Each structure stands twice: as structure tokens, then as C-alpha cells.
Short mmCIF file of C-alpha atoms in Angstrom, two decimals:
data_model
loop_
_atom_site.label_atom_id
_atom_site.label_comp_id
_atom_site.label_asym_id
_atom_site.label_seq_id
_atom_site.Cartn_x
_atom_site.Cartn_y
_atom_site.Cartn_z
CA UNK A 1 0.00 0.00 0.00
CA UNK A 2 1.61 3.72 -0.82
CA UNK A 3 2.03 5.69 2.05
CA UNK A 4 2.88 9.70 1.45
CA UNK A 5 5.14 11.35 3.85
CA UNK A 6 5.71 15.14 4.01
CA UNK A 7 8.21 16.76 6.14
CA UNK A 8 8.04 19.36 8.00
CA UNK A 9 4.10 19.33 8.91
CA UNK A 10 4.19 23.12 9.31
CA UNK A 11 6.75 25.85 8.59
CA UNK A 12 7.14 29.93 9.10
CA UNK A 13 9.34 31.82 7.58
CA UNK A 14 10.02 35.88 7.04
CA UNK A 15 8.97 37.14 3.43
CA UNK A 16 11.72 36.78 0.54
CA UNK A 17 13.46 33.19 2.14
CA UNK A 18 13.79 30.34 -0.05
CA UNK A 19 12.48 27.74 1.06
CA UNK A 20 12.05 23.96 0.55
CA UNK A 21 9.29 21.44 1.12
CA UNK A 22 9.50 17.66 1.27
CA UNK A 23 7.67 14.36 -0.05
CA UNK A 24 8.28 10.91 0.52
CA UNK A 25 6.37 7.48 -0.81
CA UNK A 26 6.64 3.69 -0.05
CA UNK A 27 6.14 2.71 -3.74
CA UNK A 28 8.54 3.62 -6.29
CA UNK A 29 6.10 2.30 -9.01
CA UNK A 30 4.42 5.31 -10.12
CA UNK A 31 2.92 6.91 -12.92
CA UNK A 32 3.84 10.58 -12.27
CA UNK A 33 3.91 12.90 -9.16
CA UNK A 34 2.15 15.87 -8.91
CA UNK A 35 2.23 19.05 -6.47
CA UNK A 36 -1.09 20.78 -4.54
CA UNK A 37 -1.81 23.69 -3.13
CA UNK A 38 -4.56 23.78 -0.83
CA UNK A 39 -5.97 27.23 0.67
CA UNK A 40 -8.09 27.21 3.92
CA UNK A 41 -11.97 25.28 3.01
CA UNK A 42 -10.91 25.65 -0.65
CA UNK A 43 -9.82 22.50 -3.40
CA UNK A 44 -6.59 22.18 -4.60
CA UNK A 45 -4.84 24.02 -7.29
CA UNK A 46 -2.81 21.87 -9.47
CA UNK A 47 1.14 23.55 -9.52
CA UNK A 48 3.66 20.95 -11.11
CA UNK A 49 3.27 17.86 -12.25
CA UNK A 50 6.36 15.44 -12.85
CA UNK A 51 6.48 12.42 -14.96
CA UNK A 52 7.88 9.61 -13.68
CA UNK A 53 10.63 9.76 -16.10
CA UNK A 54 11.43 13.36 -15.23
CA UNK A 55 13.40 14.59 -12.58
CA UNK A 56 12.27 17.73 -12.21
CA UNK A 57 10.01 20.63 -13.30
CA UNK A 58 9.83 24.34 -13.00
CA UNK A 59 7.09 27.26 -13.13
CA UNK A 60 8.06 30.88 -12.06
CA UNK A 61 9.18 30.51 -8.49
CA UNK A 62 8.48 26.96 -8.24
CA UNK A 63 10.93 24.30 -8.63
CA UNK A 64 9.77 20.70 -8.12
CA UNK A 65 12.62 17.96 -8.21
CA UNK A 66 11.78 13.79 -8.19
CA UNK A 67 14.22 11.10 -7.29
CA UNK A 68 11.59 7.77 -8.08
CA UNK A 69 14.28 5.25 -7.01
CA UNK A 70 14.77 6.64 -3.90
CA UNK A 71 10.96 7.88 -3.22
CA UNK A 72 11.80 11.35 -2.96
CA UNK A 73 10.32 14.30 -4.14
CA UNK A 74 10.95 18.09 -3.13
CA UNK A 75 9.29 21.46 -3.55
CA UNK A 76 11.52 24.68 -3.34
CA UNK A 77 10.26 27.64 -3.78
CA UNK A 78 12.31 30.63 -3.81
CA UNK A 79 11.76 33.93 -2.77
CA UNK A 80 8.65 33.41 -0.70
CA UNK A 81 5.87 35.78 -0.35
CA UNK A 82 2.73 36.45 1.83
CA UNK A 83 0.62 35.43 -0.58
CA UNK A 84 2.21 31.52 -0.93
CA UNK A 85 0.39 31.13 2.79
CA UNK A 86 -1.48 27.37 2.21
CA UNK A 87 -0.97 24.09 2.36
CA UNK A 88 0.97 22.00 -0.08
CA UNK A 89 -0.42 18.62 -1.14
CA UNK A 90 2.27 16.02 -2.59
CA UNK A 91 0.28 13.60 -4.46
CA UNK A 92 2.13 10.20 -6.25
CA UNK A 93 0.52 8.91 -9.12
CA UNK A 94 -0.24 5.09 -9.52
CA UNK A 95 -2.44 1.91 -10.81
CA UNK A 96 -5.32 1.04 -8.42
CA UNK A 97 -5.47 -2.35 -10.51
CA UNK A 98 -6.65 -2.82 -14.08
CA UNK A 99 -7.02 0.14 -16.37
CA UNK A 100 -7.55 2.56 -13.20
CA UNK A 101 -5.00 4.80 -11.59
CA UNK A 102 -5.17 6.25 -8.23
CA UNK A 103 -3.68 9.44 -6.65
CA UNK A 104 -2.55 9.21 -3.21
CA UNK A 105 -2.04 12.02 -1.16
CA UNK A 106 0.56 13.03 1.98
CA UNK A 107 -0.84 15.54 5.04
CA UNK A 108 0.25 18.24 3.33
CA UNK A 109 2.54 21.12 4.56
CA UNK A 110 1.06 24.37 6.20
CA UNK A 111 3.16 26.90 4.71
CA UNK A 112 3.01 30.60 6.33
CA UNK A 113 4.80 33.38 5.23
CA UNK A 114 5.14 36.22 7.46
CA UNK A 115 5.60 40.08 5.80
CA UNK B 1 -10.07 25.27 -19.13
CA UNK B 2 -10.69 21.93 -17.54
CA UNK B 3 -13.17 23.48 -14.70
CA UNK B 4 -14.65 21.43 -11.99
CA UNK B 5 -17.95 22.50 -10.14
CA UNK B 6 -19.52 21.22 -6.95
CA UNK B 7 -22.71 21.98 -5.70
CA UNK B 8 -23.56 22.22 -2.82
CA UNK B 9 -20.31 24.22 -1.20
CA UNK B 10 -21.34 23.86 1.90
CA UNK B 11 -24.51 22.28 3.88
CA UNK B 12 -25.60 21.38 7.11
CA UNK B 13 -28.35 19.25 8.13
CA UNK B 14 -29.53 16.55 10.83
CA UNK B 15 -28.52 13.22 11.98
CA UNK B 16 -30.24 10.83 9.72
CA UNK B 17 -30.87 12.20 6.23
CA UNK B 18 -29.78 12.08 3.29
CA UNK B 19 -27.36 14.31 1.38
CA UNK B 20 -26.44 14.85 -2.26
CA UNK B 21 -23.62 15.93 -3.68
CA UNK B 22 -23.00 17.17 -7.21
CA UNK B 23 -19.46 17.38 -9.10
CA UNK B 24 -20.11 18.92 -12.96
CA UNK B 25 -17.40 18.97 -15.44
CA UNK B 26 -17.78 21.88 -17.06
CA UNK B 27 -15.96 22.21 -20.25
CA UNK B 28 -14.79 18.92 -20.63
CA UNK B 29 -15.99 15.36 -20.42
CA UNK B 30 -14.88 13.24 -17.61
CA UNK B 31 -14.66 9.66 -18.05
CA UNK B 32 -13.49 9.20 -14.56
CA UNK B 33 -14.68 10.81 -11.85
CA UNK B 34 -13.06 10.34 -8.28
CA UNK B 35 -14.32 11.06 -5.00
CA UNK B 36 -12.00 12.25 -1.99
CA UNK B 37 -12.94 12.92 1.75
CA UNK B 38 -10.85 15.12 3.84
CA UNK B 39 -10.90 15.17 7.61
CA UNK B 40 -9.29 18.59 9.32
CA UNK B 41 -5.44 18.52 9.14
CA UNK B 42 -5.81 15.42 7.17
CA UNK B 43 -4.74 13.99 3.42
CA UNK B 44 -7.17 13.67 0.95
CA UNK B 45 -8.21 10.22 1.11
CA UNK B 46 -10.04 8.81 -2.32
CA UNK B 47 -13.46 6.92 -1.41
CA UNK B 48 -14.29 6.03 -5.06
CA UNK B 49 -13.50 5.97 -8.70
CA UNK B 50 -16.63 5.96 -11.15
CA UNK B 51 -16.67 5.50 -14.43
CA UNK B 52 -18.73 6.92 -16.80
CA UNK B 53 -21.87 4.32 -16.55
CA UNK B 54 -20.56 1.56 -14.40
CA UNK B 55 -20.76 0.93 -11.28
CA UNK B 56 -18.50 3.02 -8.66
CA UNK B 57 -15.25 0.90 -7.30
CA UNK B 58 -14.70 1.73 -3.60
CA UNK B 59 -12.01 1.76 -1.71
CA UNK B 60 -11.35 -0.52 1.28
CA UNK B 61 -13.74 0.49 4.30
CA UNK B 62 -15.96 2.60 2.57
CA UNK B 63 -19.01 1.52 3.00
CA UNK B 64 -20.63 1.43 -0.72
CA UNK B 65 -24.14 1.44 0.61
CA UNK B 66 -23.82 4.91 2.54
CA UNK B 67 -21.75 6.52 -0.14
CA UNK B 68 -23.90 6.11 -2.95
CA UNK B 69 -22.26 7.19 -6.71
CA UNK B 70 -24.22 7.89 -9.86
CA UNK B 71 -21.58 8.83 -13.07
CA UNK B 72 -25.01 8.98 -15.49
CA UNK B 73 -23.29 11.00 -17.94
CA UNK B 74 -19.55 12.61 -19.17
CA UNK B 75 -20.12 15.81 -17.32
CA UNK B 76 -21.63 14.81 -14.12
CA UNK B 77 -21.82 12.59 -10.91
CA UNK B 78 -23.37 12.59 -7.78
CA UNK B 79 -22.34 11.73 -4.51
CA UNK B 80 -25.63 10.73 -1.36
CA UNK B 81 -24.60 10.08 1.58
CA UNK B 82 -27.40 8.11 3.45
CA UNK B 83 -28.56 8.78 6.84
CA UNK B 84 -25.58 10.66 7.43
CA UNK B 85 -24.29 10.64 11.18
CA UNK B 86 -21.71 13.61 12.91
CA UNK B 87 -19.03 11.58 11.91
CA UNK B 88 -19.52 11.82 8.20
CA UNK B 89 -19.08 15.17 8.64
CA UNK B 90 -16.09 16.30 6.51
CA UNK B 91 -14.77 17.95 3.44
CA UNK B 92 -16.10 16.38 -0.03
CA UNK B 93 -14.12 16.64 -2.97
CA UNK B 94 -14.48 15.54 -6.22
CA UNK B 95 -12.37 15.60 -9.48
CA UNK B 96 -12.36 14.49 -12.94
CA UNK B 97 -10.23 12.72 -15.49
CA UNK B 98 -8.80 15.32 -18.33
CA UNK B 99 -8.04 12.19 -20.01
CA UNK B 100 -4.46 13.60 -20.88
CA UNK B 101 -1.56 11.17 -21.34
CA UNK B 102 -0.49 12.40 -18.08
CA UNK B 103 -3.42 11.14 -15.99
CA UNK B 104 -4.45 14.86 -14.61
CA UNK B 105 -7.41 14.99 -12.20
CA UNK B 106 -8.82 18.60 -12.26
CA UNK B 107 -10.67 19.13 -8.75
CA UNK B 108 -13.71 20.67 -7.26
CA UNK B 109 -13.76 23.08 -5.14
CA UNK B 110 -15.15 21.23 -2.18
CA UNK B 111 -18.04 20.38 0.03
CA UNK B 112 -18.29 20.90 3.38
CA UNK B 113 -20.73 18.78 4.85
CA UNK B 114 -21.71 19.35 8.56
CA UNK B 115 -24.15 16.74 10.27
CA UNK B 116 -25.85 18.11 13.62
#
């Protein structure tokens, strides 16, 4: 069964840091992995997505890296701002048996950054 | 593109009805359709995949008789929960296959469903 990890549960940090967020899965058999955000009551906005034959992907201040053989995944972003305040959702992409494919989701990170 | 509605976005109501859910796919056609509960400070966990006119697959321990799934058409499904209880209460979320080679679920925006 996959099992998501993400590291550290929370964070804080001062306006204009770089910082970085972390993923782990059980599996290493997956289709792709994909990064959430999550603001407070609301659904998730997709940000990257990473094939499984990728090892990493970029979009404006977002960076996400993937390391399948070892299960890792990471999310920097650099030069934080007030306004990246959510959660992040890793997500790993896999078969839930036949034709069907299942995403399975960590706890998320509460990300707050402070002006 | 690839929007996802959900209606209702929030509702509250008492211990033993029924409740239903709707996810629409607006500008696309979902052949999939998934449906995710979230507890607070919790992970999304996925209660179902339906496919467009089939039955609903379940996950293990979800009861398929309270969480009833209708995926009638491309562009919509429906999620009752029967006799709900206070411990159903939760965040709903649904989210539907963009059928791209990259298997890319585009998400609702959520239900929050309170039972008194």
C-alpha cells in the first residue's frame, strides 16, 4: 500500500526566504507525481506535475525535483511571499489495478509566510 | 479550461438524512470521476473511482451502501450520503479525469458537509 510522507508538517518563515518542502512514498512504481496547493476550506490548485521519467520541473518561483528510485520528491520555492500562505499537497501517481489509476495524497505542509 | 464544479459548497443538516452531492465537469468530459474525503489537518483520502456508466469501485472500508455514486453522464456525478451521522461530517471533494496522457485529475472546489 503507498504511504505519502511530508516533512516538515508546518513551517514559518520571514517574506523573501527560499524555502524547501518535502515528499516521501513507499512505492517507487508510479505513474507521475504531482504538487497541490490547498488554501483554507478551498480544493486544490494543481502547480507541477512530474512524470515519472522526469526529474524535475519548474514554473516561475516553483521548482519541483523527483528522485523515483529513492521515493523522494521536493518542492523549493524561492523567494517566498505572503501570498504563498497554504498548504501543499504532494500527491504520487499510480495503478489502483486494471485500467484505473489512483492518486494518493501526503498531510500536506502548512506553509506561512510572514511580511 | 478543464473546470470542476460542486454543488452544494457547503450544507448542514440533521442526523439521519440524506445528502447529495453534485461534481459537474464543465468544459470537458470526464470519463473518470473520483471522489475524496478530507478530515481537518488530514490527506485527501479517495473513497471512489466511477466511471462513466458503471458501477462506482470503492475503496477498502468505505461503505458502498452509505456513499452512494451515480456517473449517469460525461459531465456529471453525484455523490448521497445516506442517513448521514456527525461523523460523516467532513470535506467532499471531487475531481475528474482530463483524459491527458499524463493522468491529470482537475478538482472541485469542495463540500463541506456538517451533520448536527
Amino acid at each position: 500500500k503507498q504511504e505519502v510522507t511530508q516533512i516538515p508538517a508546518a513551517l514559518s518563515v520571514p517574506e523573501g526566504e527560499n524555502l524547501v518542502l518535502n515528499c516521501s512514498f513507499t512505492d517507487s512504481a508510479i505513474y507521475n507525481l504531482q504538487w497541490f496547493r490547498q488554501d483554507p476550506g478551498k480544493g486544490l490548485t494543481s502547480l507541477l506535475l512530474i512524470q515519472s521519467s522526469q526529474r524535475e520541473q519548474t514554473s516561475g518561483r516553483l521548482n519541483a525535483s523527483l528522485d523515483k528510485s529513492s521515493g523522494r520528491s521536493t518542492l523549493y520555492i524561492a523567494a517566498s511571499q505572503p501570498g504563498d500562505s497554504a498548504t501543499y499537497l504532494c500527491a504520487v501517481i499510480g495503478s489502483s489495478g486494471g485500467s484505473n489509476y489512483k492518486l494518493t495524497f501526503g498531510k500536506g505542509t502548512l506553509l506561512t509566510v510572514n511580511p | 479550461g478543464a473546470v470542476v464544479s460542486q454543488h452544494p459548497s457547503w450544507v448542514i443538516c440533521k442526523s439521519g438524512t440524506s445528502v447529495k452531492i453534485e461534481c459537474r465537469s464543465l468544459d470537458f468530459q470526464a470519463t473518470t470521476m473520483f471522489w475524496y474525503r478530507q478530515f481537518p489537518k488530514q490527506s485527501l483520502m479517495l473513497m471512489a473511482t466511477s466511471n462513466e456508466g458503471s458501477k462506482a469501485t470503492y475503496e477498502q472500508g468505505v461503505e458502498k451502501d452509505k456513499f452512494l455514486i451515480n456517473h449517469a453522464s460525461l459531465t456529471l456525478s453525484t455523490l448521497t450520503v445516506t442517513s448521514a451521522h456527525p461523523e460523516d461530517s467532513s470535506f467532499y471533494i471531487c475531481s475528474g479525469d482530463g483524459t491527458s496522457l499524463f493522468n491529470t485529475q482537475y478538482f472541485g472546489p469542495g463540500t463541506r458537509l456538517t451533520v448536527l
